[in-house]
Amino acid sequence: MPGIYLAVLANIGFIAFIVLLLTLLKKVTISPRWLCISLVIFICYCFALFNGKAIIPLDVLFSDLRWNWSGKIAAIILWGCVLLALIRFKKDFKIKEAGFTFKQNEGSIEPAFMMMGLFIILQVVITLILGSDPNYDLETLLYQTVIPGFDEEPMFRGVLLFCFSLAVISTRFNLLGAPINVAGLLLVLLFGLAHGVMYSEGEWFFSTFRIALTSTYGFILLWLRERTGSLVFPILAHNSVNLVGQLV
């Protein structure tokens, strides 16, 4: 378990180095308060994810679970608590600012469906190239259809994106109608690093392919979030892509 946290610290350190560099180049402005808040949220997220069984011991009731239900549910509870804290302590905060709204930006639904379709096609191609596990079961299908999007999207493209955008302040650039900022791009990179950099049993494992692939996925999900102004499409896209990856 300590090795996992060492990898987390390494990923945070790399992002911090980029933030420092961008600050020195005067490309971003830093808010130390919100930077600390964002850091605490991410560390708590990792703790909940990796120690879910101690927090929510579902294995006591379901001894044959293959997937990390406990960790994911603990992470979902965490982003819910962060959202409540923002509502309680940040003046004038509106939950739609963090993407928690069913209302989509005007003119965004059609391009969002198109991007989601391209995303699924990309997943099909990647799965056909790399192959998939044909031994999936009902638990796997249920997990992939529901859990990943409801865990990672409200966190990475929701509350954490909101807080980190206040921590790393930059101008936004328009990408096919989506207002993208530096904070969002850094979270995309962190999302990729979290899936591609590991430390276990005294050895570092670094997968450039996993980092690139997951960052690409993260960027598409970020685009959907910023283009629509809502987490609805990112959640749907994330779970759909995960499910397709099992079925193809």
mmCIF file of C-alpha atoms in Angstrom:
data_model
loop_
_atom_site.group_PDB
_atom_site.id
_atom_site.type_symbol
_atom_site.label_atom_id
_atom_site.label_comp_id
_atom_site.label_asym_id
_atom_site.label_seq_id
_atom_site.Cartn_x
_atom_site.Cartn_y
_atom_site.Cartn_z
ATOM 1 C CA MET A 1 0.000 0.000 0.000
ATOM 2 C CA PRO A 2 2.769 2.583 0.752
ATOM 3 C CA GLY A 3 4.027 2.105 -2.812
ATOM 4 C CA ILE A 4 0.695 3.322 -4.164
ATOM 5 C CA TYR A 5 0.991 6.532 -2.188
ATOM 6 C CA LEU A 6 4.560 7.014 -3.355
ATOM 7 C CA ALA A 7 3.279 6.951 -6.936
ATOM 8 C CA VAL A 8 0.536 9.430 -5.976
ATOM 9 C CA LEU A 9 3.123 11.794 -4.495
ATOM 10 C CA ALA A 10 5.282 11.459 -7.604
ATOM 11 C CA ASN A 11 2.327 12.358 -9.829
ATOM 12 C CA ILE A 12 1.421 15.332 -7.642
ATOM 13 C CA GLY A 13 5.051 16.454 -7.673
ATOM 14 C CA PHE A 14 5.180 16.381 -11.469
ATOM 15 C CA ILE A 15 2.011 18.469 -11.745
ATOM 16 C CA ALA A 16 3.355 20.861 -9.094
ATOM 17 C CA PHE A 17 6.551 21.281 -11.132
ATOM 18 C CA ILE A 18 4.534 22.223 -14.226
ATOM 19 C CA VAL A 19 2.436 24.672 -12.190
ATOM 20 C CA LEU A 20 5.599 26.274 -10.813
ATOM 21 C CA LEU A 21 7.093 26.539 -14.288
ATOM 22 C CA LEU A 22 3.944 28.119 -15.706
ATOM 23 C CA THR A 23 3.872 30.544 -12.783
ATOM 24 C CA LEU A 24 7.468 31.608 -13.423
ATOM 25 C CA LEU A 25 6.600 32.100 -17.080
ATOM 26 C CA LYS A 26 3.595 34.181 -15.975
ATOM 27 C CA LYS A 27 1.168 31.958 -17.846
ATOM 28 C CA VAL A 28 -0.970 31.306 -14.755
ATOM 29 C CA THR A 29 -1.757 32.936 -11.426
ATOM 30 C CA ILE A 30 -1.763 30.806 -8.299
ATOM 31 C CA SER A 31 -4.115 30.898 -5.327
ATOM 32 C CA PRO A 32 -2.253 29.093 -2.490
ATOM 33 C CA ARG A 33 -5.501 28.592 -0.550
ATOM 34 C CA TRP A 34 -7.321 26.830 -3.374
ATOM 35 C CA LEU A 35 -4.163 24.971 -4.351
ATOM 36 C CA CYS A 36 -4.035 23.453 -0.859
ATOM 37 C CA ILE A 37 -7.753 22.669 -0.970
ATOM 38 C CA SER A 38 -7.336 20.910 -4.333
ATOM 39 C CA LEU A 39 -4.358 18.940 -3.019
ATOM 40 C CA VAL A 40 -6.248 17.796 0.076
ATOM 41 C CA ILE A 41 -9.245 16.744 -2.038
ATOM 42 C CA PHE A 42 -7.076 14.657 -4.367
ATOM 43 C CA ILE A 43 -5.157 12.984 -1.529
ATOM 44 C CA CYS A 44 -8.422 12.192 0.280
ATOM 45 C CA TYR A 45 -9.785 10.785 -2.978
ATOM 46 C CA CYS A 46 -6.805 8.446 -3.328
ATOM 47 C CA PHE A 47 -7.127 7.395 0.322
ATOM 48 C CA ALA A 48 -10.832 6.610 -0.110
ATOM 49 C CA LEU A 49 -10.176 4.702 -3.323
ATOM 50 C CA PHE A 50 -7.316 2.601 -1.967
ATOM 51 C CA ASN A 51 -8.745 2.008 1.521
ATOM 52 C CA GLY A 52 -12.386 1.541 0.631
ATOM 53 C CA LYS A 53 -12.635 -1.904 2.195
ATOM 54 C CA ALA A 54 -11.675 -0.490 5.581
ATOM 55 C CA ILE A 55 -14.213 2.338 5.212
ATOM 56 C CA ILE A 56 -17.063 0.370 3.612
ATOM 57 C CA PRO A 57 -16.418 -3.387 4.161
ATOM 58 C CA LEU A 58 -18.704 -4.747 1.457
ATOM 59 C CA ASP A 59 -16.603 -7.916 1.323
ATOM 60 C CA VAL A 60 -18.206 -8.920 4.620
ATOM 61 C CA LEU A 61 -21.531 -9.206 2.800
ATOM 62 C CA PHE A 62 -20.211 -10.128 -0.652
ATOM 63 C CA SER A 63 -17.049 -12.197 -0.334
ATOM 64 C CA ASP A 64 -16.614 -12.900 -4.044
ATOM 65 C CA LEU A 65 -16.547 -9.343 -5.422
ATOM 66 C CA ARG A 66 -14.007 -8.908 -8.237
ATOM 67 C CA TRP A 67 -14.101 -5.113 -8.429
ATOM 68 C CA ASN A 68 -13.307 -2.281 -6.023
ATOM 69 C CA TRP A 69 -16.905 -1.427 -5.114
ATOM 70 C CA SER A 70 -15.944 -0.304 -1.613
ATOM 71 C CA GLY A 71 -13.275 2.119 -2.793
ATOM 72 C CA LYS A 72 -15.450 3.582 -5.530
ATOM 73 C CA ILE A 73 -18.441 4.048 -3.231
ATOM 74 C CA ALA A 74 -16.194 5.693 -0.634
ATOM 75 C CA ALA A 75 -14.895 8.014 -3.378
ATOM 76 C CA ILE A 76 -18.465 8.860 -4.435
ATOM 77 C CA ILE A 77 -19.326 9.719 -0.827
ATOM 78 C CA LEU A 78 -16.203 11.894 -0.712
ATOM 79 C CA TRP A 79 -17.106 14.043 -3.720
ATOM 80 C CA GLY A 80 -20.578 14.379 -2.253
ATOM 81 C CA CYS A 81 -19.055 15.689 0.984
ATOM 82 C CA VAL A 82 -16.826 18.105 -0.945
ATOM 83 C CA LEU A 83 -19.848 19.397 -2.842
ATOM 84 C CA LEU A 84 -21.741 19.938 0.418
ATOM 85 C CA ALA A 85 -18.712 21.737 1.876
ATOM 86 C CA LEU A 86 -18.587 24.078 -1.126
ATOM 87 C CA ILE A 87 -22.289 24.805 -0.749
ATOM 88 C CA ARG A 88 -21.871 25.467 2.969
ATOM 89 C CA PHE A 89 -18.634 27.446 3.076
ATOM 90 C CA LYS A 90 -18.125 29.154 -0.303
ATOM 91 C CA LYS A 91 -20.209 32.269 -0.650
ATOM 92 C CA ASP A 92 -22.369 32.464 -3.773
ATOM 93 C CA PHE A 93 -21.374 28.957 -4.893
ATOM 94 C CA LYS A 94 -23.848 27.327 -7.268
ATOM 95 C CA ILE A 95 -23.617 23.601 -7.927
ATOM 96 C CA LYS A 96 -23.981 24.123 -11.674
ATOM 97 C CA GLU A 97 -20.554 25.822 -11.571
ATOM 98 C CA ALA A 98 -19.119 22.383 -10.838
ATOM 99 C CA GLY A 99 -21.210 20.728 -13.543
ATOM 100 C CA PHE A 100 -23.969 19.405 -11.295
ATOM 101 C CA THR A 101 -26.878 20.317 -13.523
ATOM 102 C CA PHE A 102 -29.048 18.585 -16.080
ATOM 103 C CA LYS A 103 -29.244 21.769 -18.157
ATOM 104 C CA GLN A 104 -26.952 21.672 -21.183
ATOM 105 C CA ASN A 105 -25.373 24.741 -22.776
ATOM 106 C CA GLU A 106 -27.314 26.040 -25.743
ATOM 107 C CA GLY A 107 -26.366 24.274 -28.966
ATOM 108 C CA SER A 108 -24.165 21.729 -27.203
ATOM 109 C CA ILE A 109 -26.272 18.562 -27.286
ATOM 110 C CA GLU A 110 -25.728 17.637 -30.940
ATOM 111 C CA PRO A 111 -21.918 18.115 -30.899
ATOM 112 C CA ALA A 112 -21.776 16.290 -27.562
ATOM 113 C CA PHE A 113 -23.571 13.274 -29.051
ATOM 114 C CA MET A 114 -21.190 13.366 -32.021
ATOM 115 C CA MET A 115 -18.138 13.484 -29.745
ATOM 116 C CA MET A 116 -19.547 10.692 -27.601
ATOM 117 C CA GLY A 117 -20.061 8.572 -30.727
ATOM 118 C CA LEU A 118 -16.474 9.174 -31.851
ATOM 119 C CA PHE A 119 -15.303 8.329 -28.332
ATOM 120 C CA ILE A 120 -17.093 4.979 -28.426
ATOM 121 C CA ILE A 121 -15.687 4.228 -31.901
ATOM 122 C CA LEU A 122 -12.189 4.994 -30.578
ATOM 123 C CA GLN A 123 -12.760 2.574 -27.709
ATOM 124 C CA VAL A 124 -13.942 -0.143 -30.104
ATOM 125 C CA VAL A 125 -10.813 0.283 -32.248
ATOM 126 C CA ILE A 126 -8.493 0.251 -29.212
ATOM 127 C CA THR A 127 -10.231 -2.818 -27.782
ATOM 128 C CA LEU A 128 -10.018 -4.695 -31.080
ATOM 129 C CA ILE A 129 -6.306 -3.930 -31.263
ATOM 130 C CA LEU A 130 -5.467 -4.757 -27.653
ATOM 131 C CA GLY A 131 -8.120 -7.400 -27.045
ATOM 132 C CA SER A 132 -10.468 -7.720 -24.057
ATOM 133 C CA ASP A 133 -11.285 -10.189 -21.326
ATOM 134 C CA PRO A 134 -14.011 -12.506 -22.662
ATOM 135 C CA ASN A 135 -14.676 -13.857 -19.154
ATOM 136 C CA TYR A 136 -16.802 -10.970 -17.953
ATOM 137 C CA ASP A 137 -19.765 -11.649 -15.696
ATOM 138 C CA LEU A 138 -22.868 -9.833 -14.467
ATOM 139 C CA GLU A 139 -20.915 -8.055 -11.732
ATOM 140 C CA THR A 140 -18.421 -6.719 -14.286
ATOM 141 C CA LEU A 141 -21.165 -5.444 -16.590
ATOM 142 C CA LEU A 142 -23.021 -3.792 -13.701
ATOM 143 C CA TYR A 143 -19.850 -2.232 -12.342
ATOM 144 C CA GLN A 144 -18.664 -0.855 -15.689
ATOM 145 C CA THR A 145 -22.141 0.437 -16.585
ATOM 146 C CA VAL A 146 -22.619 2.386 -13.366
ATOM 147 C CA ILE A 147 -19.605 2.970 -11.163
ATOM 148 C CA PRO A 148 -16.596 4.536 -13.015
ATOM 149 C CA GLY A 149 -18.498 7.518 -14.427
ATOM 150 C CA PHE A 150 -20.249 8.287 -11.147
ATOM 151 C CA ASP A 151 -16.934 8.143 -9.305
ATOM 152 C CA GLU A 152 -14.373 9.811 -11.558
ATOM 153 C CA GLU A 153 -16.437 12.380 -13.464
ATOM 154 C CA PRO A 154 -18.005 14.252 -10.510
ATOM 155 C CA MET A 155 -14.535 14.241 -8.933
ATOM 156 C CA PHE A 156 -12.125 15.006 -11.808
ATOM 157 C CA ARG A 157 -14.472 16.962 -14.073
ATOM 158 C CA GLY A 158 -16.665 18.229 -11.222
ATOM 159 C CA VAL A 159 -15.565 19.389 -7.784
ATOM 160 C CA LEU A 160 -11.822 18.996 -8.369
ATOM 161 C CA LEU A 161 -11.959 20.873 -11.687
ATOM 162 C CA PHE A 162 -13.911 23.673 -10.005
ATOM 163 C CA CYS A 163 -11.439 23.985 -7.106
ATOM 164 C CA PHE A 164 -8.323 23.583 -9.244
ATOM 165 C CA SER A 165 -9.574 26.244 -11.673
ATOM 166 C CA LEU A 166 -9.616 28.630 -8.706
ATOM 167 C CA ALA A 167 -6.143 27.440 -7.714
ATOM 168 C CA VAL A 168 -4.486 27.725 -11.139
ATOM 169 C CA ILE A 169 -6.034 30.749 -12.797
ATOM 170 C CA SER A 170 -5.558 31.211 -16.529
ATOM 171 C CA THR A 171 -7.304 32.513 -19.598
ATOM 172 C CA ARG A 172 -9.443 30.036 -21.486
ATOM 173 C CA PHE A 173 -9.154 29.106 -25.142
ATOM 174 C CA ASN A 174 -12.069 28.018 -27.265
ATOM 175 C CA LEU A 175 -11.810 24.504 -28.694
ATOM 176 C CA LEU A 176 -14.792 23.673 -30.892
ATOM 177 C CA GLY A 177 -17.056 25.590 -28.553
ATOM 178 C CA ALA A 178 -15.540 24.322 -25.289
ATOM 179 C CA PRO A 179 -13.771 26.896 -23.065
ATOM 180 C CA ILE A 180 -10.667 25.008 -21.907
ATOM 181 C CA ASN A 181 -8.287 26.318 -19.239
ATOM 182 C CA VAL A 182 -4.858 25.269 -17.953
ATOM 183 C CA ALA A 183 -6.314 23.727 -14.781
ATOM 184 C CA GLY A 184 -8.458 21.380 -16.844
ATOM 185 C CA LEU A 185 -5.483 20.317 -18.974
ATOM 186 C CA LEU A 186 -3.353 19.660 -15.884
ATOM 187 C CA LEU A 187 -6.101 17.478 -14.427
ATOM 188 C CA VAL A 188 -6.219 15.571 -17.718
ATOM 189 C CA LEU A 189 -2.491 14.927 -17.344
ATOM 190 C CA LEU A 190 -2.921 13.921 -13.694
ATOM 191 C CA PHE A 191 -5.726 11.574 -14.772
ATOM 192 C CA GLY A 192 -3.324 9.950 -17.238
ATOM 193 C CA LEU A 193 -0.430 9.749 -14.787
ATOM 194 C CA ALA A 194 -2.656 8.124 -12.162
ATOM 195 C CA HIS A 195 -3.302 5.273 -14.607
ATOM 196 C CA GLY A 196 0.210 4.951 -16.017
ATOM 197 C CA VAL A 197 2.682 5.483 -13.177
ATOM 198 C CA MET A 198 2.891 2.830 -10.452
ATOM 199 C CA TYR A 199 5.316 1.824 -7.715
ATOM 200 C CA SER A 200 5.217 -1.697 -6.326
ATOM 201 C CA GLU A 201 7.657 -3.926 -4.446
ATOM 202 C CA GLY A 202 10.542 -1.499 -4.850
ATOM 203 C CA GLU A 203 10.098 -0.996 -8.595
ATOM 204 C CA TRP A 204 8.661 1.809 -10.694
ATOM 205 C CA PHE A 205 6.312 0.957 -13.549
ATOM 206 C CA PHE A 206 5.826 3.586 -16.228
ATOM 207 C CA SER A 207 3.537 3.066 -19.215
ATOM 208 C CA THR A 208 3.727 5.827 -21.805
ATOM 209 C CA PHE A 209 0.916 4.164 -23.736
ATOM 210 C CA ARG A 210 -1.444 4.078 -20.747
ATOM 211 C CA ILE A 211 -0.654 7.682 -19.874
ATOM 212 C CA ALA A 212 -1.258 8.821 -23.456
ATOM 213 C CA LEU A 213 -4.435 6.766 -23.894
ATOM 214 C CA THR A 214 -5.984 7.721 -20.547
ATOM 215 C CA SER A 215 -5.041 11.370 -21.026
ATOM 216 C CA THR A 216 -6.730 11.285 -24.434
ATOM 217 C CA TYR A 217 -9.854 9.850 -22.843
ATOM 218 C CA GLY A 218 -9.634 12.436 -20.076
ATOM 219 C CA PHE A 219 -9.337 15.248 -22.610
ATOM 220 C CA ILE A 220 -12.457 14.078 -24.455
ATOM 221 C CA LEU A 221 -14.351 13.929 -21.159
ATOM 222 C CA LEU A 222 -13.083 17.418 -20.260
ATOM 223 C CA TRP A 223 -14.263 18.707 -23.633
ATOM 224 C CA LEU A 224 -17.716 17.220 -23.060
ATOM 225 C CA ARG A 225 -17.863 18.801 -19.599
ATOM 226 C CA GLU A 226 -16.837 22.266 -20.779
ATOM 227 C CA ARG A 227 -18.857 22.175 -24.009
ATOM 228 C CA THR A 228 -22.119 21.201 -22.308
ATOM 229 C CA GLY A 229 -21.519 22.851 -18.927
ATOM 230 C CA SER A 230 -22.747 19.663 -17.287
ATOM 231 C CA LEU A 231 -21.493 16.299 -16.018
ATOM 232 C CA VAL A 232 -24.299 14.373 -17.726
ATOM 233 C CA PHE A 233 -22.469 13.642 -20.979
ATOM 234 C CA PRO A 234 -19.095 12.899 -19.325
ATOM 235 C CA ILE A 235 -20.769 10.359 -17.016
ATOM 236 C CA LEU A 236 -22.706 8.737 -19.858
ATOM 237 C CA ALA A 237 -19.658 8.673 -22.133
ATOM 238 C CA HIS A 238 -17.351 7.283 -19.446
ATOM 239 C CA ASN A 239 -19.648 4.424 -18.489
ATOM 240 C CA SER A 240 -20.562 3.675 -22.115
ATOM 241 C CA VAL A 241 -16.912 3.438 -23.149
ATOM 242 C CA ASN A 242 -16.081 1.177 -20.204
ATOM 243 C CA LEU A 243 -19.016 -1.101 -21.018
ATOM 244 C CA VAL A 244 -18.109 -1.249 -24.722
ATOM 245 C CA GLY A 245 -14.565 -2.162 -23.729
ATOM 246 C CA GLN A 246 -15.949 -5.267 -22.027
ATOM 247 C CA LEU A 247 -18.408 -6.299 -24.727
ATOM 248 C CA VAL A 248 -16.287 -5.898 -27.873
#
